[in-house]
Tab-separated table of C-alpha atoms and ligand atoms in Angstrom:
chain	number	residue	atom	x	y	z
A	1	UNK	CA	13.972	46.369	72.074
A	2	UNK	CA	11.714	49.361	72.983
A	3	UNK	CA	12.114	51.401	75.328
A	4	UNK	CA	9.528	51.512	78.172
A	5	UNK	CA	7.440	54.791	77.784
A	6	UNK	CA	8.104	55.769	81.564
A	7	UNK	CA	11.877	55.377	81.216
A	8	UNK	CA	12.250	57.478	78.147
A	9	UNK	CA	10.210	60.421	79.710
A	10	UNK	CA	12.096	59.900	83.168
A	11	UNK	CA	15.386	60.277	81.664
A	12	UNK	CA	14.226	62.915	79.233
A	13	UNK	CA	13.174	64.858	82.741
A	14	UNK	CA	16.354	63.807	83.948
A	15	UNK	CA	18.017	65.830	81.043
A	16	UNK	CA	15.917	68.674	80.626
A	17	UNK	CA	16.162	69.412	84.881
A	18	UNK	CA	19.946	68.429	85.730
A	19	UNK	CA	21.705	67.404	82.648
A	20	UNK	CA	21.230	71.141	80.810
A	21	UNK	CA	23.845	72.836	82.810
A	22	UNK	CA	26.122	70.155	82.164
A	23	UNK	CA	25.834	69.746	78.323
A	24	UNK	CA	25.652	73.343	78.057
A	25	UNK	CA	29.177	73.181	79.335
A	26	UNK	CA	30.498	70.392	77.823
A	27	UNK	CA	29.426	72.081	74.910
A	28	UNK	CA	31.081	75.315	75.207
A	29	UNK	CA	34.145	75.297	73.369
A	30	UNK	CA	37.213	74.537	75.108
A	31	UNK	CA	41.003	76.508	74.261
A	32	UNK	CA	43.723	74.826	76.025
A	33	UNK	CA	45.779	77.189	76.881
A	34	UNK	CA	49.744	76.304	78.733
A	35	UNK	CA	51.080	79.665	79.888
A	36	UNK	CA	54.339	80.788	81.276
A	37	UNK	CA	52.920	83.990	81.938
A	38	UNK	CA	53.427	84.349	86.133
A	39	UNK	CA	50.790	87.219	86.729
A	40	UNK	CA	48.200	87.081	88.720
A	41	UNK	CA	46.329	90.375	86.656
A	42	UNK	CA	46.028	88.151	83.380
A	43	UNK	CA	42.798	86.510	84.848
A	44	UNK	CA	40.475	89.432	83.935
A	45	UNK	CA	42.472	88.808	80.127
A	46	UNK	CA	40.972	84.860	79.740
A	47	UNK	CA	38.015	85.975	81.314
A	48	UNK	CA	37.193	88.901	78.647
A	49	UNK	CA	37.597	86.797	76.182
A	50	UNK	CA	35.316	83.989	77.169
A	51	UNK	CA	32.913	86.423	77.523
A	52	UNK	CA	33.505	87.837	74.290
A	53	UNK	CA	34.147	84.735	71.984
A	54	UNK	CA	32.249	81.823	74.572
A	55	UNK	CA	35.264	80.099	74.441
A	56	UNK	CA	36.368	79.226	77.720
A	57	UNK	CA	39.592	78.886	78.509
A	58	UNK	CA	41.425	75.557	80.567
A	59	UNK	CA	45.045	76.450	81.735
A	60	UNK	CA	48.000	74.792	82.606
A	61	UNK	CA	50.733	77.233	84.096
A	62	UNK	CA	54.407	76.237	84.377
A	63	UNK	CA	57.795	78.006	83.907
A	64	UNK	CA	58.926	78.354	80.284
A	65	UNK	CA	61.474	75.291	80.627
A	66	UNK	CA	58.254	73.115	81.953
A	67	UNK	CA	55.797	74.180	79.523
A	68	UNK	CA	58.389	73.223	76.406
A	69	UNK	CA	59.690	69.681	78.459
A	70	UNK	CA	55.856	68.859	78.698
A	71	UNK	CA	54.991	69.677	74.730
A	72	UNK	CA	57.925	67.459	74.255
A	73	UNK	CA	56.713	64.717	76.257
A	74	UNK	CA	53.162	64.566	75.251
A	75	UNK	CA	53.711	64.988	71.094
A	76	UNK	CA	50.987	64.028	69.319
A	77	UNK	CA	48.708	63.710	72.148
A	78	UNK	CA	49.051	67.073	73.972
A	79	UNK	CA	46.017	68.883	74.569
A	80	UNK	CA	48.133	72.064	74.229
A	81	UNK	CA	46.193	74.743	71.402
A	82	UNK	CA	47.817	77.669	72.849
A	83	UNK	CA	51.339	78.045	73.773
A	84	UNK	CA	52.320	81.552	76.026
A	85	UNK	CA	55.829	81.965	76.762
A	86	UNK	CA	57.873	85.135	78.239
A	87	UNK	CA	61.082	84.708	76.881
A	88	UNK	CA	62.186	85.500	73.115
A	89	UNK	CA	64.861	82.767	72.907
A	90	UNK	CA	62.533	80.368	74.117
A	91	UNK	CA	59.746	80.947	71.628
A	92	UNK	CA	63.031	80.827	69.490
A	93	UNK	CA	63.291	77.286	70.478
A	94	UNK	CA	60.463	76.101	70.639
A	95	UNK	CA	59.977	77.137	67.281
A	96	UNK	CA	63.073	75.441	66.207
A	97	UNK	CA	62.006	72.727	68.057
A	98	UNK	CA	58.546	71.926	65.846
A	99	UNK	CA	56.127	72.570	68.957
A	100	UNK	CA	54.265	75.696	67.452
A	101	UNK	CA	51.721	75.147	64.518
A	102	UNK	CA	52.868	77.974	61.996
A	103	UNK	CA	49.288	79.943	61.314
A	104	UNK	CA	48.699	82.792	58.834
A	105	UNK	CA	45.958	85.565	60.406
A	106	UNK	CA	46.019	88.844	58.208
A	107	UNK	CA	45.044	90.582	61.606
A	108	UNK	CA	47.799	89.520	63.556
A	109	UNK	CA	50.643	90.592	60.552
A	110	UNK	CA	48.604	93.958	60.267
A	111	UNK	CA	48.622	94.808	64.210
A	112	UNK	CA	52.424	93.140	65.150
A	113	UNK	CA	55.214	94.519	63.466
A	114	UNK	CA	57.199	92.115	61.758
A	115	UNK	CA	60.588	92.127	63.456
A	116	UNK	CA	58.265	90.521	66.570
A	117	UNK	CA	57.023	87.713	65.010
A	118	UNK	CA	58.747	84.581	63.208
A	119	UNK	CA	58.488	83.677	60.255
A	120	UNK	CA	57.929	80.243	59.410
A	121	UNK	CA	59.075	77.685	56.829
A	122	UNK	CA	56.304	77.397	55.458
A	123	UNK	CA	55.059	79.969	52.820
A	124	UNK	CA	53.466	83.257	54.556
A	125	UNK	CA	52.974	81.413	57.978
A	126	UNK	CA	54.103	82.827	61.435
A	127	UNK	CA	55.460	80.210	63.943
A	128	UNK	CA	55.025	83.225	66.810
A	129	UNK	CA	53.910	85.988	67.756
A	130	UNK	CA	55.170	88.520	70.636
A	131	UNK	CA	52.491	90.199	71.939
A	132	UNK	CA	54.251	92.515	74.936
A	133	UNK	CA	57.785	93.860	75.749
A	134	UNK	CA	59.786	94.607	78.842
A	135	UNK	CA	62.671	96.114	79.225
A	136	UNK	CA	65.856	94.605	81.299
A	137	UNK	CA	67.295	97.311	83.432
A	138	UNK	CA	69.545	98.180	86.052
A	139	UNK	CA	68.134	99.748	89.762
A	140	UNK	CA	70.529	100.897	92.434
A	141	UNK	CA	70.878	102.229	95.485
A	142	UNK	CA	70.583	106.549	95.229
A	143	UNK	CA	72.384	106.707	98.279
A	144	UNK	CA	75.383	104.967	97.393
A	145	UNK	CA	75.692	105.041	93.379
A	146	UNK	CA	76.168	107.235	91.329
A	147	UNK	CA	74.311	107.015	88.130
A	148	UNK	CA	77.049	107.482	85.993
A	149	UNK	CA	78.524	104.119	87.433
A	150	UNK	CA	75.941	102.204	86.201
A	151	UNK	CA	74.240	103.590	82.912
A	152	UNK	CA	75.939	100.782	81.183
A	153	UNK	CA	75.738	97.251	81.144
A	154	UNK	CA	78.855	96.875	80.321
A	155	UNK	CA	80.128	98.829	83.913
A	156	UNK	CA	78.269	96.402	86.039
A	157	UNK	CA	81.387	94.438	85.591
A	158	UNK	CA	83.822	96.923	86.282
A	159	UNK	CA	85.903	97.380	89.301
A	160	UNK	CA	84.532	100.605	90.454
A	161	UNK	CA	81.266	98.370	91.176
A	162	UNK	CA	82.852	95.588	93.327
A	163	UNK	CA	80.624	93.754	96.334
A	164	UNK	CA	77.845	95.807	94.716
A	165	UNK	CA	76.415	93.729	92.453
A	166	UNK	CA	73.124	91.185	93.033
A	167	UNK	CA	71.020	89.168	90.443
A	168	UNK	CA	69.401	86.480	90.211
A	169	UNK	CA	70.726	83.331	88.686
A	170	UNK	CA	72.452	83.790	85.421
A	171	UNK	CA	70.326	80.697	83.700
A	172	UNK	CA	67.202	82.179	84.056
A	173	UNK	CA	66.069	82.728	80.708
A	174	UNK	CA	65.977	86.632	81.531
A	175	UNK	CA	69.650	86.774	81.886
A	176	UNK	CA	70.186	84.360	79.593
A	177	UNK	CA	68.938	86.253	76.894
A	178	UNK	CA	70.438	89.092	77.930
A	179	UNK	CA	73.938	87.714	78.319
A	180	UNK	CA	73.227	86.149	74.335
A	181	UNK	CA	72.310	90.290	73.173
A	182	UNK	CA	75.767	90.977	74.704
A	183	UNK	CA	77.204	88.343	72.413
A	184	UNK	CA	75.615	89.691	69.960
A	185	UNK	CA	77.021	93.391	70.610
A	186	UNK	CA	80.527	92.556	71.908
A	187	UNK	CA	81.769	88.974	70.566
A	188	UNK	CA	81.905	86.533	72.605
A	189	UNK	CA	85.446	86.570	74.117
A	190	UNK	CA	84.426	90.001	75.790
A	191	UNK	CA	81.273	88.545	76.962
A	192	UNK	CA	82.956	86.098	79.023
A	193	UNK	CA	85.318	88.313	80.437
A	194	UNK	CA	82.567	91.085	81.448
A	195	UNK	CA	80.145	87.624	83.089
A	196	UNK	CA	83.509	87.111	85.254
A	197	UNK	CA	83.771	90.562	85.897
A	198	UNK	CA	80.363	90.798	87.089
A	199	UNK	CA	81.025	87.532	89.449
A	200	UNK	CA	83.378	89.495	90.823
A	201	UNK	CA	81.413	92.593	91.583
A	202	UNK	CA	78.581	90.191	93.207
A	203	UNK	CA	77.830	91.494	97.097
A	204	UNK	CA	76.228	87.937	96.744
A	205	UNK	CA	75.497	84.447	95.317
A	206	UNK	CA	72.509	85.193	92.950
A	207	UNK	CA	69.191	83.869	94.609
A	208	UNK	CA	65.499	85.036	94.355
A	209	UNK	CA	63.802	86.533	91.754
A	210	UNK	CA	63.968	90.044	89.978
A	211	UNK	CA	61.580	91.348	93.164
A	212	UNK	CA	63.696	90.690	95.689
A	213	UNK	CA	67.131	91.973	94.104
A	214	UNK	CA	65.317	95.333	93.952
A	215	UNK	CA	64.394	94.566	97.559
A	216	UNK	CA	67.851	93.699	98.207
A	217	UNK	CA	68.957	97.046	96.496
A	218	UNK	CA	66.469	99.037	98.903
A	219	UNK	CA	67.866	97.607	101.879
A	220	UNK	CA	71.186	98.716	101.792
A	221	UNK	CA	72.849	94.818	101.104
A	222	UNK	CA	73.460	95.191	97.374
A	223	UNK	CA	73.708	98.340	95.607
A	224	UNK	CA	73.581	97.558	91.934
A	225	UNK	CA	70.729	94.525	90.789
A	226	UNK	CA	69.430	93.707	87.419
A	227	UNK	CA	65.496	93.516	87.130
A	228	UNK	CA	62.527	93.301	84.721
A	229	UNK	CA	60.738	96.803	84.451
A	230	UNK	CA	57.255	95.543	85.091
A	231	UNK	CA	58.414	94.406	88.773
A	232	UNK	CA	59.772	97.633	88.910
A	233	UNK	CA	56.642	99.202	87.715
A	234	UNK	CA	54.071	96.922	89.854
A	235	UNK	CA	56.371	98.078	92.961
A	236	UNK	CA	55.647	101.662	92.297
A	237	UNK	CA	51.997	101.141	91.811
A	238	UNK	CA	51.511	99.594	94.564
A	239	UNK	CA	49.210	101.125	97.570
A	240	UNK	CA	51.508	99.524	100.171
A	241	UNK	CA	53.445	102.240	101.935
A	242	UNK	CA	56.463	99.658	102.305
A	243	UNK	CA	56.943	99.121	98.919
A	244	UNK	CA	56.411	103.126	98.449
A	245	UNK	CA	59.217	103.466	100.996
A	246	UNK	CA	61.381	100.808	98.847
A	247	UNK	CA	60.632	103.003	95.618
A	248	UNK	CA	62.245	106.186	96.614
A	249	UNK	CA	65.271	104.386	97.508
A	250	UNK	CA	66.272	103.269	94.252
A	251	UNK	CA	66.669	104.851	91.191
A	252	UNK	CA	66.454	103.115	87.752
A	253	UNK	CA	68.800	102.966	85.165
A	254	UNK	CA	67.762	102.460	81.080
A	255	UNK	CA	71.215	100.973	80.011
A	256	UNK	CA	73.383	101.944	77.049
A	257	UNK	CA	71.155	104.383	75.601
A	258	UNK	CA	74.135	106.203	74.064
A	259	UNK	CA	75.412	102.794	72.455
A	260	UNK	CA	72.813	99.933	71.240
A	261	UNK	CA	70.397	100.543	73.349
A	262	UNK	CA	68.648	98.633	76.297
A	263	UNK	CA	67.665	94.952	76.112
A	264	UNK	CA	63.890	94.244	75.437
A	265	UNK	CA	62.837	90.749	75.615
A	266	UNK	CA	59.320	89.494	74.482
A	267	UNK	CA	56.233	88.058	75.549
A	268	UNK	CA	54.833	85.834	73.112
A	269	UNK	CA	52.190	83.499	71.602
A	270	UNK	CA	51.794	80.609	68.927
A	271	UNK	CA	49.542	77.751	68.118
A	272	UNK	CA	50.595	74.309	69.884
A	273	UNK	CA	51.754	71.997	67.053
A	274	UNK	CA	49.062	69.541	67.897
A	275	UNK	CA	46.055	71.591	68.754
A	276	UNK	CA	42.899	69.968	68.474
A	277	UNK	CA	40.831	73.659	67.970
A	278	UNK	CA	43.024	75.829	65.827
A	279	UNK	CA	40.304	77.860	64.558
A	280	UNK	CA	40.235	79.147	68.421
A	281	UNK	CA	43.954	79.599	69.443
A	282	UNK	CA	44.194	81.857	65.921
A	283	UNK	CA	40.869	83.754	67.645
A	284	UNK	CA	42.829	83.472	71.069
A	285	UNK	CA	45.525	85.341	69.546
A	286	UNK	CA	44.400	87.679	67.495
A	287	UNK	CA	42.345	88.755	70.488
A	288	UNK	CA	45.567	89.522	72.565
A	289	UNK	CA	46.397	91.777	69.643
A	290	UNK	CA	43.363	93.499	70.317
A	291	UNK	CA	43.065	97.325	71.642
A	292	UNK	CA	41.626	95.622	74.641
A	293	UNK	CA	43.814	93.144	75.110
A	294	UNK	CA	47.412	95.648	74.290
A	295	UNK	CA	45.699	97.981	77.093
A	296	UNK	CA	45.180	95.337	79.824
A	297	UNK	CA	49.366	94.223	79.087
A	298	UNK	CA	50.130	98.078	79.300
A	299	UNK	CA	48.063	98.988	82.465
A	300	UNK	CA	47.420	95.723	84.177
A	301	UNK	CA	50.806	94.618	83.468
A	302	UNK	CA	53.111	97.131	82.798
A	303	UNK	CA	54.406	95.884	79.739
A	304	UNK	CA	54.533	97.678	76.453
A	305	UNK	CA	52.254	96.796	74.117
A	306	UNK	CA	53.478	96.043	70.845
A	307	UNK	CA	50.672	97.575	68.182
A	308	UNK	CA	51.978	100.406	66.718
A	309	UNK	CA	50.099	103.776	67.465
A	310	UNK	CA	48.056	102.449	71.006
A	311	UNK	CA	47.808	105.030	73.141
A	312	UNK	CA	48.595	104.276	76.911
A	313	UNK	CA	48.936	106.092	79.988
A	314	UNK	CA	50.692	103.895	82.647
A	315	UNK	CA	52.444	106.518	85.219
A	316	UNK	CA	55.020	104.167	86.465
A	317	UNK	CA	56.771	103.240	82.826
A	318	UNK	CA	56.370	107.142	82.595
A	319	UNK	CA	57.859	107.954	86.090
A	320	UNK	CA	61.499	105.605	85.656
A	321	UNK	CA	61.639	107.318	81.945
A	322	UNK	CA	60.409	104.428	80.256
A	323	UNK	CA	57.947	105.963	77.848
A	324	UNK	CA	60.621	106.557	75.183
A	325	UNK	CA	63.746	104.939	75.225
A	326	UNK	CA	66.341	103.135	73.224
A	327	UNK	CA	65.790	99.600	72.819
A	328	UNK	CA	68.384	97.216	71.290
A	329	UNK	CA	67.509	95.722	67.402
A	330	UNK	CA	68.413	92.422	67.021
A	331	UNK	CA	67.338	89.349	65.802
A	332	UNK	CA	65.660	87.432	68.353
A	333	UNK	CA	67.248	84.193	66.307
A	334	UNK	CA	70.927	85.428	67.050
A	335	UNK	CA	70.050	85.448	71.342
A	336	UNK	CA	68.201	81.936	71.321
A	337	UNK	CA	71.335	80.828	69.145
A	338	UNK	CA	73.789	82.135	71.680
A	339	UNK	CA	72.294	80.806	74.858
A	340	UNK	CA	74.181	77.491	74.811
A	341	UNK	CA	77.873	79.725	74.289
A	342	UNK	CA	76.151	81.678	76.860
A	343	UNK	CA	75.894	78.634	79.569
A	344	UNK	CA	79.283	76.738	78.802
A	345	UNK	CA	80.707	80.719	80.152
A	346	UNK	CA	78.591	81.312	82.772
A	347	UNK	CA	80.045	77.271	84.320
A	348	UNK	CA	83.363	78.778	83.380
A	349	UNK	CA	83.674	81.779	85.444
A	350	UNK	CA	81.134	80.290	87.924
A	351	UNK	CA	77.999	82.499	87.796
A	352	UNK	CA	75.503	80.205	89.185
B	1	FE	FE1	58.670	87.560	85.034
């Protein structure tokens, strides 16, 4: 049946006066993106790149535990593209795991070298990709430690540190990993015995986040505490005179730079197994490869950037001695591998 003249030009109006907007947008190109990175900076990140590429950018934010449960839960039907995580040995899993899409982008193998990104199965593919470091050191309190006492990790355990010693809980994928390096560097037997050595040392349960153990350090109640160095580094950038004040109490401690060096973990992307626009997430990536994009995780974030040769000038990983140091080399395989030895010890000598 025809349509009535009037009706087709009314809804023709209709489209041409309201429905524009709204197909313009629905036809804008959509990345999924589920992120575990916790920072409040990386908005001006997703926004560059819509503005660059078009592509905008729908997020779902959750922990790295929640991000891999719900990729596990939705299979086939996820809307997941992009996958961000902050933790080496979970990309590890994840990858083990099947929930990344391994990709091959001849910009992202030229700009990441290749001991931060996995290899896939599958011929010449990468399952992930880290695109940032941070480095897991030690703060304590100047006023009561001496920095001999604590330029190892190994020492944190030792008796010379007891009621000192505050983290935050040892299954947090930060520790976690770090406890698996120490596997890694010491065997496993002495591993356990330096976790129940550190339980020992502990001026209290472990609680909070990396933040407030440095807090906790500043205030007098704990003077050893284990922290990420871009909480460190946010801290000393700040503008707020209290967390100025907090600063100069402190001092921070690169661990074990005259044995393996100190743990690094990584920040990291891949392709969602089931993406619907892969085309995008491989653009998504390759964009947080970018100059641009390795300068915002430097300066916004206070991460190190992981393309070779970028030039950055961030004051605070300069001020605690961060712009060269020694950084462990291992296999990020080997500390997602020892995470589960890592949990059946930390039950047995009760570090919660
Ligand atoms: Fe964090």
């Amino acid at each position: 049946m025809p349509v009535p003249l009037p009706a087709l030009i009314a809804s023709t109006l209709l489209l041409a006066n309201l429905g524009a907007p709204l197909t313009a947008q629905a036809q804008q190109p959509v990345l999924n993106l589920y992120s575990a990175r916790h920072y409040s900076t990386d908005e001006a990140l997703y926004a560059n790149f819509t503005k660059a590429t078009g592509i905008r950018i729908q997020r779902v934010d959750a922990d790295d535990a929640g991000i891999l449960a719900r990729l596990q839960t939705e299979g086939a039907s996820s809307p997941a593209d992009v996958v961000l995580l902050v933790d080496a040995a979970r990309l590890w899993r994840a990858q083990i795991d099947g929930l990344f899409l391994p990709v091959k982008s001849a910009a992202l193998d030229a700009a990441i070298p290749t001991h931060l990104r996995a290899k896939a199965e599958t011929d010449g593919r990468t399952a992930w990709f880290g695109f940032s470091t941070r480095a897991r050191v030690v703060v304590y309190d100047k006023a009561k430690v001496k920095p001999e006492d604590v330029d190892t990790y190994e020492e944190l355990a030792d008796p010379k540190n007891k009621g000192r010693l505050c983290t935050r809980s040892g299954s947090h994928p930060y520790n976690l990993s770090l406890f698996g390096s120490m596997v890694e560097h010491i065997g496993p037997e002495k591993t356990e015995a330096w976790l129940k050595g550190m339980v020992n040392n502990m001026a209290r349960t472990p609680k909070g986040g990396d933040t407030d153990q440095v807090k906790a350090v500043a205030s007098g109640e704990c003077g050893v505490a284990i922290t990420n160095t871009y909480y460190l580094a946010r801290m000393m950038r700040s503008n707020k005179p209290e967390d100025k004040a907090l600063m100069e109490k402190v001092g921070v401690m690169f661990p074990n730079q005259s044995s393996w060096g100190t743990h690094v973990n990584i920040a990291g992307g891949a392709v969602a197994r089931h993406a619907k626009n892969t085309a995008a997430a491989v653009k998504f990536l390759e964009y947080l490869a970018s100059p641009e994009a390795q300068q915002y995780f430097a300066n916004g974030n206070n991460e190190w950037p992981v393309v070779k040769g970028l030039k950055f000038d961030n004051p605070a990983l300069k001020a605690m001695g961060g712009d060269t140091f020694k950084a462990e080399v291992i296999p990020t395989s080997v500390v997602g591998m020892n995470q589960v030895k890592v949990q059946q010890m930390l039950d047995r000598v009760g570090f919660k």
